[in-house]
Amino acid sequence: MFGFNLNRLDDTELARLVARGNEKAFAEVVTRHQDAVYGFSLRMLNHPQEAEDAAQEVFLRFFKTAERFRQQSSLRTYLLRIARNICIDTFRKKRPELLDEIPETPDLDTPLTLLEGALTQKSIEDAVEKLPVNQRTAILLRHVEQMPYHQIATAMDISRGAVESLLFRARRDLKLTLSKNR
């Protein structure tokens, strides 16, 4: 059974193998999803070492509890849900800091437009940081991870309507905060 190529298996099969203790299948899950988990954690925590610790904790928890994965969502969504919970635990232990990468600025030509873009990005980062953690999570999952509403609902363990409401309030609050800074 260990002689076949694990990278050809889908996530559901890999999760089943991980639940049976297959370390090679676990390594394949980490390889496939580490960038998404680390990136999400970094944007939530804004600290590379904390994000790395959080990502490691996500995969450790998954390895220990892989049998709980019920395939009601994608494995990526399931892992990001674990990441969200770990980030919230981290928030409870400390006050969150600024986000680094929301949104990316396009390539700009002149020093003036570069400065304006940097100031705009800084304003957006400041505004996103001020959002309540659930609104920030929804914004990150939607606009950075580009997850559809139903996957956000699964990752956050809330209804789709609650996701829509969180995103509406987050966008409204961001627009209000950004319009005050002009």
PDB file of C-alpha atoms in Angstrom:
ATOM      1  CA  MET A   1       0.000   0.000   0.000  1.00  0.00           C
ATOM      2  CA  PHE A   2       2.924   2.359   0.605  1.00  0.00           C
ATOM      3  CA  GLY A   3       4.384   1.753  -2.826  1.00  0.00           C
ATOM      4  CA  PHE A   4       1.934   3.964  -4.717  1.00  0.00           C
ATOM      5  CA  ASN A   5       2.386   7.636  -5.494  1.00  0.00           C
ATOM      6  CA  LEU A   6       0.656   9.673  -2.771  1.00  0.00           C
ATOM      7  CA  ASN A   7       0.668  12.900  -4.771  1.00  0.00           C
ATOM      8  CA  ARG A   8      -1.876  11.343  -7.130  1.00  0.00           C
ATOM      9  CA  LEU A   9      -4.414  10.813  -4.350  1.00  0.00           C
ATOM     10  CA  ASP A  10      -7.065  13.396  -3.606  1.00  0.00           C
ATOM     11  CA  ASP A  11      -7.236  15.120  -0.229  1.00  0.00           C
ATOM     12  CA  THR A  12     -10.023  12.880   1.029  1.00  0.00           C
ATOM     13  CA  GLU A  13      -7.973   9.736   0.486  1.00  0.00           C
ATOM     14  CA  LEU A  14      -4.931  11.350   2.047  1.00  0.00           C
ATOM     15  CA  ALA A  15      -6.979  12.317   5.111  1.00  0.00           C
ATOM     16  CA  ARG A  16      -8.165   8.720   5.457  1.00  0.00           C
ATOM     17  CA  LEU A  17      -4.581   7.503   5.329  1.00  0.00           C
ATOM     18  CA  VAL A  18      -3.488  10.118   7.870  1.00  0.00           C
ATOM     19  CA  ALA A  19      -6.307   8.973  10.167  1.00  0.00           C
ATOM     20  CA  ARG A  20      -4.743   5.493   9.991  1.00  0.00           C
ATOM     21  CA  GLY A  21      -1.372   6.946  10.990  1.00  0.00           C
ATOM     22  CA  ASN A  22       0.299   7.082   7.577  1.00  0.00           C
ATOM     23  CA  GLU A  23       3.119   9.588   7.989  1.00  0.00           C
ATOM     24  CA  LYS A  24       3.875   9.788   4.256  1.00  0.00           C
ATOM     25  CA  ALA A  25       0.263  10.780   3.573  1.00  0.00           C
ATOM     26  CA  PHE A  26       0.561  13.381   6.326  1.00  0.00           C
ATOM     27  CA  ALA A  27       3.720  14.765   4.714  1.00  0.00           C
ATOM     28  CA  GLU A  28       1.819  15.064   1.413  1.00  0.00           C
ATOM     29  CA  VAL A  29      -1.018  16.971   3.155  1.00  0.00           C
ATOM     30  CA  VAL A  30       1.529  19.362   4.664  1.00  0.00           C
ATOM     31  CA  THR A  31       3.226  19.852   1.294  1.00  0.00           C
ATOM     32  CA  ARG A  32      -0.095  20.634  -0.414  1.00  0.00           C
ATOM     33  CA  HIS A  33      -1.523  22.975   2.181  1.00  0.00           C
ATOM     34  CA  GLN A  34       1.344  24.532   4.134  1.00  0.00           C
ATOM     35  CA  ASP A  35       1.473  27.698   2.013  1.00  0.00           C
ATOM     36  CA  ALA A  36      -2.237  28.420   2.453  1.00  0.00           C
ATOM     37  CA  VAL A  37      -2.190  27.684   6.191  1.00  0.00           C
ATOM     38  CA  TYR A  38       0.979  29.686   6.822  1.00  0.00           C
ATOM     39  CA  GLY A  39      -0.180  32.588   4.626  1.00  0.00           C
ATOM     40  CA  PHE A  40      -3.536  32.798   6.370  1.00  0.00           C
ATOM     41  CA  SER A  41      -1.889  32.598   9.795  1.00  0.00           C
ATOM     42  CA  LEU A  42       0.633  35.279   8.847  1.00  0.00           C
ATOM     43  CA  ARG A  43      -2.083  37.660   7.683  1.00  0.00           C
ATOM     44  CA  MET A  44      -4.074  37.040  10.857  1.00  0.00           C
ATOM     45  CA  LEU A  45      -1.155  37.315  13.281  1.00  0.00           C
ATOM     46  CA  ASN A  46       1.258  39.590  11.363  1.00  0.00           C
ATOM     47  CA  HIS A  47       4.253  37.912  12.914  1.00  0.00           C
ATOM     48  CA  PRO A  48       6.265  35.344  10.917  1.00  0.00           C
ATOM     49  CA  GLN A  49       7.366  33.260  13.902  1.00  0.00           C
ATOM     50  CA  GLU A  50       3.872  33.179  15.404  1.00  0.00           C
ATOM     51  CA  ALA A  51       2.436  32.273  11.997  1.00  0.00           C
ATOM     52  CA  GLU A  52       4.956  29.459  11.643  1.00  0.00           C
ATOM     53  CA  ASP A  53       4.107  28.212  15.131  1.00  0.00           C
ATOM     54  CA  ALA A  54       0.403  28.411  14.331  1.00  0.00           C
ATOM     55  CA  ALA A  55       0.849  26.527  11.055  1.00  0.00           C
ATOM     56  CA  GLN A  56       2.802  23.792  12.819  1.00  0.00           C
ATOM     57  CA  GLU A  57       0.066  23.561  15.441  1.00  0.00           C
ATOM     58  CA  VAL A  58      -2.575  23.275  12.694  1.00  0.00           C
ATOM     59  CA  PHE A  59      -0.862  20.273  11.153  1.00  0.00           C
ATOM     60  CA  LEU A  60      -0.106  18.708  14.525  1.00  0.00           C
ATOM     61  CA  ARG A  61      -3.776  18.967  15.504  1.00  0.00           C
ATOM     62  CA  PHE A  62      -4.815  17.568  12.143  1.00  0.00           C
ATOM     63  CA  PHE A  63      -2.453  14.608  12.503  1.00  0.00           C
ATOM     64  CA  LYS A  64      -3.817  13.837  15.977  1.00  0.00           C
ATOM     65  CA  THR A  65      -7.478  14.237  14.981  1.00  0.00           C
ATOM     66  CA  ALA A  66      -7.602  13.362  11.270  1.00  0.00           C
ATOM     67  CA  GLU A  67     -10.404  10.874  11.913  1.00  0.00           C
ATOM     68  CA  ARG A  68     -12.677  13.854  12.719  1.00  0.00           C
ATOM     69  CA  PHE A  69     -12.450  15.151   9.140  1.00  0.00           C
ATOM     70  CA  ARG A  70     -15.911  14.366   7.774  1.00  0.00           C
ATOM     71  CA  GLN A  71     -15.447  15.602   4.199  1.00  0.00           C
ATOM     72  CA  GLN A  72     -18.303  18.068   4.560  1.00  0.00           C
ATOM     73  CA  SER A  73     -15.867  20.638   3.216  1.00  0.00           C
ATOM     74  CA  SER A  74     -12.552  20.554   1.437  1.00  0.00           C
ATOM     75  CA  LEU A  75      -9.475  19.610   3.437  1.00  0.00           C
ATOM     76  CA  ARG A  76      -8.102  23.112   2.804  1.00  0.00           C
ATOM     77  CA  THR A  77     -11.207  24.660   4.348  1.00  0.00           C
ATOM     78  CA  TYR A  78     -10.961  22.286   7.292  1.00  0.00           C
ATOM     79  CA  LEU A  79      -7.302  23.186   7.872  1.00  0.00           C
ATOM     80  CA  LEU A  80      -8.037  26.921   7.614  1.00  0.00           C
ATOM     81  CA  ARG A  81     -10.794  26.464  10.178  1.00  0.00           C
ATOM     82  CA  ILE A  82      -8.253  24.941  12.551  1.00  0.00           C
ATOM     83  CA  ALA A  83      -5.891  27.830  11.729  1.00  0.00           C
ATOM     84  CA  ARG A  84      -8.607  30.352  12.515  1.00  0.00           C
ATOM     85  CA  ASN A  85      -9.201  28.776  15.914  1.00  0.00           C
ATOM     86  CA  ILE A  86      -5.489  28.754  16.711  1.00  0.00           C
ATOM     87  CA  CYS A  87      -5.174  32.410  15.651  1.00  0.00           C
ATOM     88  CA  ILE A  88      -8.111  33.350  17.873  1.00  0.00           C
ATOM     89  CA  ASP A  89      -6.408  31.549  20.769  1.00  0.00           C
ATOM     90  CA  THR A  90      -3.279  33.563  20.022  1.00  0.00           C
ATOM     91  CA  PHE A  91      -5.314  36.803  19.968  1.00  0.00           C
ATOM     92  CA  ARG A  92      -6.642  35.974  23.385  1.00  0.00           C
ATOM     93  CA  LYS A  93      -3.080  35.708  24.659  1.00  0.00           C
ATOM     94  CA  LYS A  94      -1.905  38.980  23.114  1.00  0.00           C
ATOM     95  CA  ARG A  95      -3.145  42.028  21.257  1.00  0.00           C
ATOM     96  CA  PRO A  96      -2.907  41.589  17.462  1.00  0.00           C
ATOM     97  CA  GLU A  97      -0.537  43.749  15.430  1.00  0.00           C
ATOM     98  CA  LEU A  98      -0.761  45.239  11.923  1.00  0.00           C
ATOM     99  CA  LEU A  99      -1.368  43.061   8.908  1.00  0.00           C
ATOM    100  CA  ASP A 100       1.380  43.080   6.282  1.00  0.00           C
ATOM    101  CA  GLU A 101      -0.209  42.157   2.986  1.00  0.00           C
ATOM    102  CA  ILE A 102      -3.753  43.418   2.486  1.00  0.00           C
ATOM    103  CA  PRO A 103      -4.203  44.250  -0.341  1.00  0.00           C
ATOM    104  CA  GLU A 104      -1.221  44.089  -2.624  1.00  0.00           C
ATOM    105  CA  THR A 105      -0.462  47.307  -4.465  1.00  0.00           C
ATOM    106  CA  PRO A 106      -0.086  47.188  -8.228  1.00  0.00           C
ATOM    107  CA  ASP A 107       3.210  48.035  -9.878  1.00  0.00           C
ATOM    108  CA  LEU A 108       3.490  51.797  -9.846  1.00  0.00           C
ATOM    109  CA  ASP A 109       5.680  54.005 -12.000  1.00  0.00           C
ATOM    110  CA  THR A 110       6.634  57.195 -10.212  1.00  0.00           C
ATOM    111  CA  PRO A 111       7.969  57.864  -6.720  1.00  0.00           C
ATOM    112  CA  LEU A 112       4.855  59.912  -5.969  1.00  0.00           C
ATOM    113  CA  THR A 113       2.485  57.118  -6.958  1.00  0.00           C
ATOM    114  CA  LEU A 114       4.648  54.655  -5.007  1.00  0.00           C
ATOM    115  CA  LEU A 115       4.326  56.852  -1.918  1.00  0.00           C
ATOM    116  CA  GLU A 116       0.589  57.293  -2.411  1.00  0.00           C
ATOM    117  CA  GLY A 117       0.184  53.545  -2.845  1.00  0.00           C
ATOM    118  CA  ALA A 118       2.186  52.831   0.301  1.00  0.00           C
ATOM    119  CA  LEU A 119       0.110  55.318   2.282  1.00  0.00           C
ATOM    120  CA  THR A 120      -3.105  53.796   0.944  1.00  0.00           C
ATOM    121  CA  GLN A 121      -1.965  50.268   1.801  1.00  0.00           C
ATOM    122  CA  LYS A 122      -0.942  51.413   5.287  1.00  0.00           C
ATOM    123  CA  SER A 123      -4.375  52.998   5.750  1.00  0.00           C
ATOM    124  CA  ILE A 124      -6.084  49.790   4.659  1.00  0.00           C
ATOM    125  CA  GLU A 125      -3.884  47.685   6.948  1.00  0.00           C
ATOM    126  CA  ASP A 126      -4.667  49.998   9.864  1.00  0.00           C
ATOM    127  CA  ALA A 127      -8.387  49.833   9.102  1.00  0.00           C
ATOM    128  CA  VAL A 128      -8.385  46.024   8.774  1.00  0.00           C
ATOM    129  CA  GLU A 129      -6.481  45.712  12.047  1.00  0.00           C
ATOM    130  CA  LYS A 130      -9.219  47.660  13.832  1.00  0.00           C
ATOM    131  CA  LEU A 131     -11.944  45.269  12.689  1.00  0.00           C
ATOM    132  CA  PRO A 132     -13.296  42.762  15.203  1.00  0.00           C
ATOM    133  CA  VAL A 133     -11.615  39.370  14.804  1.00  0.00           C
ATOM    134  CA  ASN A 134     -14.631  37.708  13.109  1.00  0.00           C
ATOM    135  CA  GLN A 135     -14.940  40.503  10.541  1.00  0.00           C
ATOM    136  CA  ARG A 136     -11.183  40.437   9.934  1.00  0.00           C
ATOM    137  CA  THR A 137     -11.280  36.662   9.507  1.00  0.00           C
ATOM    138  CA  ALA A 138     -14.152  36.870   7.015  1.00  0.00           C
ATOM    139  CA  ILE A 139     -12.412  39.638   5.024  1.00  0.00           C
ATOM    140  CA  LEU A 140      -9.147  37.685   4.871  1.00  0.00           C
ATOM    141  CA  LEU A 141     -10.826  34.448   3.850  1.00  0.00           C
ATOM    142  CA  ARG A 142     -12.883  36.173   1.167  1.00  0.00           C
ATOM    143  CA  HIS A 143     -10.444  38.674  -0.313  1.00  0.00           C
ATOM    144  CA  VAL A 144      -7.047  37.129   0.345  1.00  0.00           C
ATOM    145  CA  GLU A 145      -7.796  33.403   0.308  1.00  0.00           C
ATOM    146  CA  GLN A 146     -10.582  34.031  -2.254  1.00  0.00           C
ATOM    147  CA  MET A 147     -12.862  31.484  -0.637  1.00  0.00           C
ATOM    148  CA  PRO A 148     -16.534  31.346  -1.613  1.00  0.00           C
ATOM    149  CA  TYR A 149     -19.113  32.210   1.034  1.00  0.00           C
ATOM    150  CA  HIS A 150     -20.067  28.608   1.782  1.00  0.00           C
ATOM    151  CA  GLN A 151     -16.439  27.672   2.486  1.00  0.00           C
ATOM    152  CA  ILE A 152     -16.003  30.714   4.718  1.00  0.00           C
ATOM    153  CA  ALA A 153     -19.115  29.646   6.607  1.00  0.00           C
ATOM    154  CA  THR A 154     -17.650  26.186   7.086  1.00  0.00           C
ATOM    155  CA  ALA A 155     -14.228  27.502   8.103  1.00  0.00           C
ATOM    156  CA  MET A 156     -15.742  29.899  10.627  1.00  0.00           C
ATOM    157  CA  ASP A 157     -18.451  27.478  11.795  1.00  0.00           C
ATOM    158  CA  ILE A 158     -21.235  29.961  11.076  1.00  0.00           C
ATOM    159  CA  SER A 159     -24.096  30.190   8.582  1.00  0.00           C
ATOM    160  CA  ARG A 160     -23.739  31.644   5.107  1.00  0.00           C
ATOM    161  CA  GLY A 161     -26.038  34.476   6.155  1.00  0.00           C
ATOM    162  CA  ALA A 162     -23.725  35.271   9.060  1.00  0.00           C
ATOM    163  CA  VAL A 163     -20.804  35.394   6.614  1.00  0.00           C
ATOM    164  CA  GLU A 164     -22.699  37.814   4.400  1.00  0.00           C
ATOM    165  CA  SER A 165     -23.521  39.950   7.420  1.00  0.00           C
ATOM    166  CA  LEU A 166     -19.908  39.933   8.668  1.00  0.00           C
ATOM    167  CA  LEU A 167     -18.591  40.906   5.243  1.00  0.00           C
ATOM    168  CA  PHE A 168     -21.205  43.638   4.851  1.00  0.00           C
ATOM    169  CA  ARG A 169     -20.335  45.140   8.241  1.00  0.00           C
ATOM    170  CA  ALA A 170     -16.595  44.763   7.649  1.00  0.00           C
ATOM    171  CA  ARG A 171     -16.779  46.510   4.273  1.00  0.00           C
ATOM    172  CA  ARG A 172     -18.979  49.248   5.702  1.00  0.00           C
ATOM    173  CA  ASP A 173     -16.584  49.777   8.627  1.00  0.00           C
ATOM    174  CA  LEU A 174     -13.556  49.773   6.323  1.00  0.00           C
ATOM    175  CA  LYS A 175     -15.191  52.303   4.010  1.00  0.00           C
ATOM    176  CA  LEU A 176     -16.108  54.540   6.937  1.00  0.00           C
ATOM    177  CA  THR A 177     -12.612  54.320   8.485  1.00  0.00           C
ATOM    178  CA  LEU A 178     -10.877  54.937   5.162  1.00  0.00           C
ATOM    179  CA  SER A 179     -13.131  57.894   4.271  1.00  0.00           C
ATOM    180  CA  LYS A 180     -12.249  59.528   7.624  1.00  0.00           C
ATOM    181  CA  ASN A 181      -8.537  59.216   6.833  1.00  0.00           C
ATOM    182  CA  ARG A 182      -8.762  61.169   3.567  1.00  0.00           C
TER     183      ARG A 182
END
